[in-house]
mmCIF file of C-alpha atoms in Angstrom:
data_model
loop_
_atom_site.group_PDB
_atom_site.id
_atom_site.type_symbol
_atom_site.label_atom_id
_atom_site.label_comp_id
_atom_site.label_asym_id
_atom_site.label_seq_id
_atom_site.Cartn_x
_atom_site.Cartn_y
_atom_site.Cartn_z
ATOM 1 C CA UNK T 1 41.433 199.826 81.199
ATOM 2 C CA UNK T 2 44.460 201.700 81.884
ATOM 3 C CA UNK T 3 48.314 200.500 82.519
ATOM 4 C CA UNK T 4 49.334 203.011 85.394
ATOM 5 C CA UNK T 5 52.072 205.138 84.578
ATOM 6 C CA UNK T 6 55.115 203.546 87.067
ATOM 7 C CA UNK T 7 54.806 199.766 84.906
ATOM 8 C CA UNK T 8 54.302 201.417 81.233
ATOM 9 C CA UNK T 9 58.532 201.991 81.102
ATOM 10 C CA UNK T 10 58.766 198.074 81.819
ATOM 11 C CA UNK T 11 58.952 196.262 78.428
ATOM 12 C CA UNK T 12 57.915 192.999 80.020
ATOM 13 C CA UNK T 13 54.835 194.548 81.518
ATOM 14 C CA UNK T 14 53.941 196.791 78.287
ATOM 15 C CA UNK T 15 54.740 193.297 76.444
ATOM 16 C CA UNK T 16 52.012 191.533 78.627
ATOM 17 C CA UNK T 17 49.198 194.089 78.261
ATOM 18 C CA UNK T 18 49.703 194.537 74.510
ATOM 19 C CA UNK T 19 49.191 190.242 74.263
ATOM 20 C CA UNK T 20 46.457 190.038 76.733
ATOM 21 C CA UNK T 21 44.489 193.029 74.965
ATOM 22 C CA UNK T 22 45.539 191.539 71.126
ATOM 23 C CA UNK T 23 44.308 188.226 73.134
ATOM 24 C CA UNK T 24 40.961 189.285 74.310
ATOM 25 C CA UNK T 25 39.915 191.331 71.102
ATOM 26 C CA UNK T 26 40.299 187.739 69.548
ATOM 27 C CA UNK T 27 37.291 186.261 71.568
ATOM 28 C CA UNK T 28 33.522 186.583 70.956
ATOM 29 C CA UNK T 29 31.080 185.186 72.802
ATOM 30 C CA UNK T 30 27.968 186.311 75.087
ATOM 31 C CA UNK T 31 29.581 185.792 78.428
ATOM 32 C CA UNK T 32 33.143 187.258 77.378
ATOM 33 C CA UNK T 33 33.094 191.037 78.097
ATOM 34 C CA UNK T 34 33.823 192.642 74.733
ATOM 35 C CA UNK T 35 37.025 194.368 73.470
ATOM 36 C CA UNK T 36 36.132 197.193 71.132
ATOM 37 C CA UNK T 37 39.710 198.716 70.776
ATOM 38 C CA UNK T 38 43.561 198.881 72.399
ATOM 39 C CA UNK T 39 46.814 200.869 71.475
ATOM 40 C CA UNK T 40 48.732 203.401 73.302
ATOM 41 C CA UNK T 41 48.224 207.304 73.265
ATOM 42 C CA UNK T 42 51.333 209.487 74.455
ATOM 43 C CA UNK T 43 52.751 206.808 76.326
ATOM 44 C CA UNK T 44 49.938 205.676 77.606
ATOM 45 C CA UNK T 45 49.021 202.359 77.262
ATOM 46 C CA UNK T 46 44.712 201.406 77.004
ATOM 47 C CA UNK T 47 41.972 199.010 76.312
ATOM 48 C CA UNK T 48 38.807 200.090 75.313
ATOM 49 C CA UNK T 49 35.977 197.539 76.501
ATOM 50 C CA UNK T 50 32.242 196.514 76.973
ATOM 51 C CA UNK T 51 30.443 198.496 79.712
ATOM 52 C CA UNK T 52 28.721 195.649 81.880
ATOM 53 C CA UNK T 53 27.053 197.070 84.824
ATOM 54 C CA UNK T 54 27.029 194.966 88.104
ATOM 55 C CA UNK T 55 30.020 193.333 89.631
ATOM 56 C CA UNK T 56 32.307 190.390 88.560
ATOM 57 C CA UNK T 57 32.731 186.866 89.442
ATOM 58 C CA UNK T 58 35.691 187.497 91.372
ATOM 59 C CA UNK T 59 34.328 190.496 93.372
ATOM 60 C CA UNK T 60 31.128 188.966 94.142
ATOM 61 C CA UNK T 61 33.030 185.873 95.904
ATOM 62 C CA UNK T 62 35.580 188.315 97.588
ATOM 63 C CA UNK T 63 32.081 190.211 99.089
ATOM 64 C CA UNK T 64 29.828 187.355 99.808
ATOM 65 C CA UNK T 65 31.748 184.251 99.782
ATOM 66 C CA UNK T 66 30.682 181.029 98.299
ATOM 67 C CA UNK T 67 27.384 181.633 96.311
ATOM 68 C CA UNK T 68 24.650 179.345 95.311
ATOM 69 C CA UNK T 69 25.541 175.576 93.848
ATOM 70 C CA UNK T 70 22.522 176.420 91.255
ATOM 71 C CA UNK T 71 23.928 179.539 90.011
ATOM 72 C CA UNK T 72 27.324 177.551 90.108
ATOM 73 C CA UNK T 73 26.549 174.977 87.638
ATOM 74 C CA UNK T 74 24.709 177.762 85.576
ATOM 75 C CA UNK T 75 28.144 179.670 85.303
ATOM 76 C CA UNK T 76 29.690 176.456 84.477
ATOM 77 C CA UNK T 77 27.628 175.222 81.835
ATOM 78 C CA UNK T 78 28.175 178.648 79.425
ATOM 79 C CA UNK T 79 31.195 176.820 77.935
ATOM 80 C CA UNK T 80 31.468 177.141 74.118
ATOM 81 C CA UNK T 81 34.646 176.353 71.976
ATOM 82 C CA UNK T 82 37.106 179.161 71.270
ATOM 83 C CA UNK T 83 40.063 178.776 68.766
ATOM 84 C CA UNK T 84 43.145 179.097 69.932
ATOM 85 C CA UNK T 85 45.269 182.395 70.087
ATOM 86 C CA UNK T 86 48.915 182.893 69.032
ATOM 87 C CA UNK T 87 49.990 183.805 72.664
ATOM 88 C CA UNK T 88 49.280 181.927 76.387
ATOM 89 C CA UNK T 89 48.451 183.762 78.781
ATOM 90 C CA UNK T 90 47.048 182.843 82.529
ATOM 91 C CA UNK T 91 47.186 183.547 86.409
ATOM 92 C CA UNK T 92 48.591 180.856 88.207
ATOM 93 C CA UNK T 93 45.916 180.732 90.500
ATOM 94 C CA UNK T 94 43.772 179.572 87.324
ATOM 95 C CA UNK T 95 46.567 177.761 84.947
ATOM 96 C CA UNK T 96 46.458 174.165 84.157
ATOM 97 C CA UNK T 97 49.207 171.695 85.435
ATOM 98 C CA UNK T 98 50.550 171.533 81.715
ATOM 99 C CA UNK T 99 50.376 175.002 80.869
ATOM 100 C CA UNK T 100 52.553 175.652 84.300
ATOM 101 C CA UNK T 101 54.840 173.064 82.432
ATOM 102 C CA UNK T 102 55.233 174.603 79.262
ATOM 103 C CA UNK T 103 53.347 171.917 77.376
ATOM 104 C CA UNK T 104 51.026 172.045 74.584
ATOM 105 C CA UNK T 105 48.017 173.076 75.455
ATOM 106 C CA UNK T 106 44.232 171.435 74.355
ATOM 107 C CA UNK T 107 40.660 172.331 75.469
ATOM 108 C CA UNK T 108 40.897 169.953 78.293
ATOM 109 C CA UNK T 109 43.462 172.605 80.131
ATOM 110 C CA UNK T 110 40.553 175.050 79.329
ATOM 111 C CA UNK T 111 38.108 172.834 80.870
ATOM 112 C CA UNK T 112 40.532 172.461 84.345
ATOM 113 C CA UNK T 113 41.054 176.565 84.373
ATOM 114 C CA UNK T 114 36.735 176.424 84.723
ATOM 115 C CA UNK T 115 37.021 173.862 87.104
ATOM 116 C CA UNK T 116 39.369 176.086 89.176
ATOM 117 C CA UNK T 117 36.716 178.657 88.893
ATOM 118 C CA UNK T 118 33.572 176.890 89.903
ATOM 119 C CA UNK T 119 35.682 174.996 93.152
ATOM 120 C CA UNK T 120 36.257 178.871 93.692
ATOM 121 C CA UNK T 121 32.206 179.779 93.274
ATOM 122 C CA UNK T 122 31.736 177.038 95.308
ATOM 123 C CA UNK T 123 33.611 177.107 98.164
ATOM 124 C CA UNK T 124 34.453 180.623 98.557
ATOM 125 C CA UNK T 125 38.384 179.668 98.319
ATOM 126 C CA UNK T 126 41.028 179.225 95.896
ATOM 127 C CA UNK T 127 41.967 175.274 95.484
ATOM 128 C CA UNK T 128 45.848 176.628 95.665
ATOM 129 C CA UNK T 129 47.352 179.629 96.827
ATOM 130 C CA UNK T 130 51.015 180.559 98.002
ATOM 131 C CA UNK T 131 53.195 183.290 98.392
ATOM 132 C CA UNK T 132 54.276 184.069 94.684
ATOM 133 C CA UNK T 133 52.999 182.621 91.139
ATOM 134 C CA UNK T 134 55.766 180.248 91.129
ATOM 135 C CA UNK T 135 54.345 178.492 94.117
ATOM 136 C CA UNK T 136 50.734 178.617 92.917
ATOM 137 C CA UNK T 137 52.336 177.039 89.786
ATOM 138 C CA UNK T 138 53.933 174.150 91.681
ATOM 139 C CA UNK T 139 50.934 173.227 93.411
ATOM 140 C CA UNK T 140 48.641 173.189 90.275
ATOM 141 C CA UNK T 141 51.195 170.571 89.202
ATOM 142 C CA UNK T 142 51.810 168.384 92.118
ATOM 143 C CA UNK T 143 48.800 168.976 94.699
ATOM 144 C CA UNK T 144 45.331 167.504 94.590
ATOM 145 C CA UNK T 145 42.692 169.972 95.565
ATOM 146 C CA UNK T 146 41.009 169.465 99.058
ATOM 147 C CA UNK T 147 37.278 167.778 98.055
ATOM 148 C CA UNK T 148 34.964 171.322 97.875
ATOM 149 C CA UNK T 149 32.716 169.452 100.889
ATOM 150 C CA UNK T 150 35.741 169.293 102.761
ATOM 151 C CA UNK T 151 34.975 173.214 103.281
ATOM 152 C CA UNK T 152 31.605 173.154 102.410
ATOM 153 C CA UNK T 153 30.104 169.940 103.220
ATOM 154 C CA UNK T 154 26.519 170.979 101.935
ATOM 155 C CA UNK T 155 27.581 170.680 98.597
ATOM 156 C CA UNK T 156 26.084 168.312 96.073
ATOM 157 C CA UNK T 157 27.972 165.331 95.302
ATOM 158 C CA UNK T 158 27.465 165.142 91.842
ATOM 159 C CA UNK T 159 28.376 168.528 91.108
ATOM 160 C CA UNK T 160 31.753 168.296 93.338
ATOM 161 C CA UNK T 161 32.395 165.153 90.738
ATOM 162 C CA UNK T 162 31.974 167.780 88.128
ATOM 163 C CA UNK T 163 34.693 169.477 89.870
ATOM 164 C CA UNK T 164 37.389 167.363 90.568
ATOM 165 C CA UNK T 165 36.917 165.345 87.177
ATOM 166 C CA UNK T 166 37.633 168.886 85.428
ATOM 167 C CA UNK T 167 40.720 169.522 87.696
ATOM 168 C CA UNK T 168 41.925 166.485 87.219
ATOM 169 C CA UNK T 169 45.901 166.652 86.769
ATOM 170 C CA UNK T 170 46.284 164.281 83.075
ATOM 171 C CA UNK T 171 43.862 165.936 80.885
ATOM 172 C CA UNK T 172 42.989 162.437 79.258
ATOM 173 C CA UNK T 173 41.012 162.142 82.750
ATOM 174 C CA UNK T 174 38.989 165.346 82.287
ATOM 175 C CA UNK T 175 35.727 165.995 80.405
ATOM 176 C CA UNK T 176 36.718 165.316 76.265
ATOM 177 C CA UNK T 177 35.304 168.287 75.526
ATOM 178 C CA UNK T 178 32.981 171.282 76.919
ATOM 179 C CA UNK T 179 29.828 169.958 75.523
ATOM 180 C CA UNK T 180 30.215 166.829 77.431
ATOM 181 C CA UNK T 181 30.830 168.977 80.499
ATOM 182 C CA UNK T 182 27.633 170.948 79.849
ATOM 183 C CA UNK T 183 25.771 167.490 79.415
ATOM 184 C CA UNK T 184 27.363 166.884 82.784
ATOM 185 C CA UNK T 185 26.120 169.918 84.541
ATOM 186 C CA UNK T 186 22.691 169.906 82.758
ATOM 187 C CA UNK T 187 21.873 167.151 84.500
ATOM 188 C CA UNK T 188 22.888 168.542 87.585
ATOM 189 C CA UNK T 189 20.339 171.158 87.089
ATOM 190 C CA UNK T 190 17.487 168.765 85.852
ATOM 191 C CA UNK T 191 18.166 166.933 89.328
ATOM 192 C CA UNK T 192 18.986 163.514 86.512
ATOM 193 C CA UNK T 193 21.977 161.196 88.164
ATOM 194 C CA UNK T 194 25.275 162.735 87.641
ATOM 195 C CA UNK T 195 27.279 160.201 85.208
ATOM 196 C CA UNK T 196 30.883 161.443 84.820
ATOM 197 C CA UNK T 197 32.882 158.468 84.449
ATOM 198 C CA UNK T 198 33.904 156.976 87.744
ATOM 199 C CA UNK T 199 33.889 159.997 89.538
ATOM 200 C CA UNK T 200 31.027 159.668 91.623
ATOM 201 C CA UNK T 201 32.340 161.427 95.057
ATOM 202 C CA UNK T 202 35.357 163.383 95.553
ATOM 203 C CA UNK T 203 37.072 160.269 96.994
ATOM 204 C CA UNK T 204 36.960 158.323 93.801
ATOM 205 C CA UNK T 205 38.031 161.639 92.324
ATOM 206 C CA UNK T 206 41.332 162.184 94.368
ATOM 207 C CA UNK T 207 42.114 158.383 93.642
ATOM 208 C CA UNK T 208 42.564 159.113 90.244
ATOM 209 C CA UNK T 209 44.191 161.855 90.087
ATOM 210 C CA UNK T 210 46.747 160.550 92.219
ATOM 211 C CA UNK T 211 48.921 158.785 89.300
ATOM 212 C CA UNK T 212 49.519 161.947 87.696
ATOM 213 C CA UNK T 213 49.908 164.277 90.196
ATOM 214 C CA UNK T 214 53.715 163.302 91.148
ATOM 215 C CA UNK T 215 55.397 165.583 87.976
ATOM 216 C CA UNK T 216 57.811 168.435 88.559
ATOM 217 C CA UNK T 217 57.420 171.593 87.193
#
C-alpha cells in the first residue's frame, strides 16, 4: 500500500497513514490481514502487507449486494479480544456514537463498529451515510438505524436482534463482551432460539435505543 504522491506533502495525511500502519502492525489474528513492514523510502510513504487472494468484504457487497445471512453470522462470530492501541482511528461510516464524541472507548464500541458491518453484509447498505464524515458522525450519534428487514424483509429475526442489540447507542445495552456475541450468533447458526436480552425483533430493539439516542455530538 502506497500514499500517492499529491497527499504525502500534507502532514495531517502523512500523520494518519504513519498511525493507521503503526496501528495495524499492532494486531494479530487469523482474520486481520497481516502487516509485515511500513516506513517511507525517498519520500515515499508504504506499507508492506499480507497477500490474500480473492476480494474484500467491502468489494464483494459493492459487486453483489447483500450476501447470505449464514455467511453473515459466520463473519460475525470471528470476534476475538484485541488490546487496545495508543492511537483511534475509524471511518465514520463504521465509528461508534462515543468514539464520534470523543469519549473513552471499551470493547462494546468495538462490538457496535461489527454491528455496522454485518447490517452492511446484510442488507447491502450502509445504516448511515451523508455528504461528509461529519454528517455520518452525527447520525451514528443521534439516529437509530432503519430495522435490516425494513430493506430486506427475508431476514432472520434473531439475527437482526443480533444487530440492533450491537448498534445499540449506550454501550451498557450492547453485548458485554465478544464472546457473548459469538454465543449469540452460534446459536443462530445451530438454528437454537436467539436469547439476547430483550431484543427479540427489531421493534423491541429501536425501543431501547431510543433513551440514548438524543446526545449531541
Amino acid at each position: 500500500k502506497v500514499m500517492l504522491p499529491q497527499y504525502a506533502a500534507d502532514e495531517n495525511f502523512a500523520r494518519r497513514f504513519k498511525q493507521e500502519a503503526a496501528s495495524a502492525a499492532n494486531l494479530s489474528s487469523p482474520y486481520i490481514v497481516n502487516v509485515y513492514d511500513w516506513g517511507q523510502d525517498d519520500g515515499t510513504y508504504y506499507i508492506v502487507m499480507e497477500f490474500v487472494r480473492g476480494s474484500d468484504l467491502k468489494t464483494a457487497i459493492k459487486e453483489r449486494g447483500a450476501i447470505n445471512q449464514r455467511k453473515v453470522a459466520e463473519i460475525g462470530s470471528q470476534n476475538s479480544t484485541m488490546d487496545k492501541t495508543a492511537s483511534v482511528l475509524g471511518t465514520a461510516h463504521y465509528i461508534s456514537p462515543e468514539q464520534a464524541q470523543g469519549k473513552d472507548l471499551t470493547p462494546a464500541s468495538d462490538l457496535y463498529s461489527l454491528g455496522i458491518v454485518m447490517y452492511e453484509a446484510a442488507t447491502g447498505k450502509l445504516p448511515f451515510d451523508g455528504p461528509d464524515a461529519v454528517s455520518v458522525a452525527m447520525k451514528q450519534v443521534q439516529e437509530i438505524p432503519v430495522p435490516p428487514s425494513e430493506i430486506k424483509p427475508d431476514i432472520d429475526p434473531g439475527l437482526e436482534a443480533i444487530i440492533m442489540k450491537a448498534m445499540s447507542k449506550n454501550p451498557s445495552e450492547r453485548f458485554s463482551t465478544a464472546m457473548e456475541m459469538r454465543y449469540a450468533l452460534n446459536d443462530f447458526l445451530m438454528g437454537r432460539p436467539v436469547n439476547v436480552g430483550g431484543f427479540t425483533s427489531a421493534q423491541t430493539a429501536v425501543i431501547g435505543g431510543m433513551g440514548s439516542a438524543q446526545t449531541q455530538v
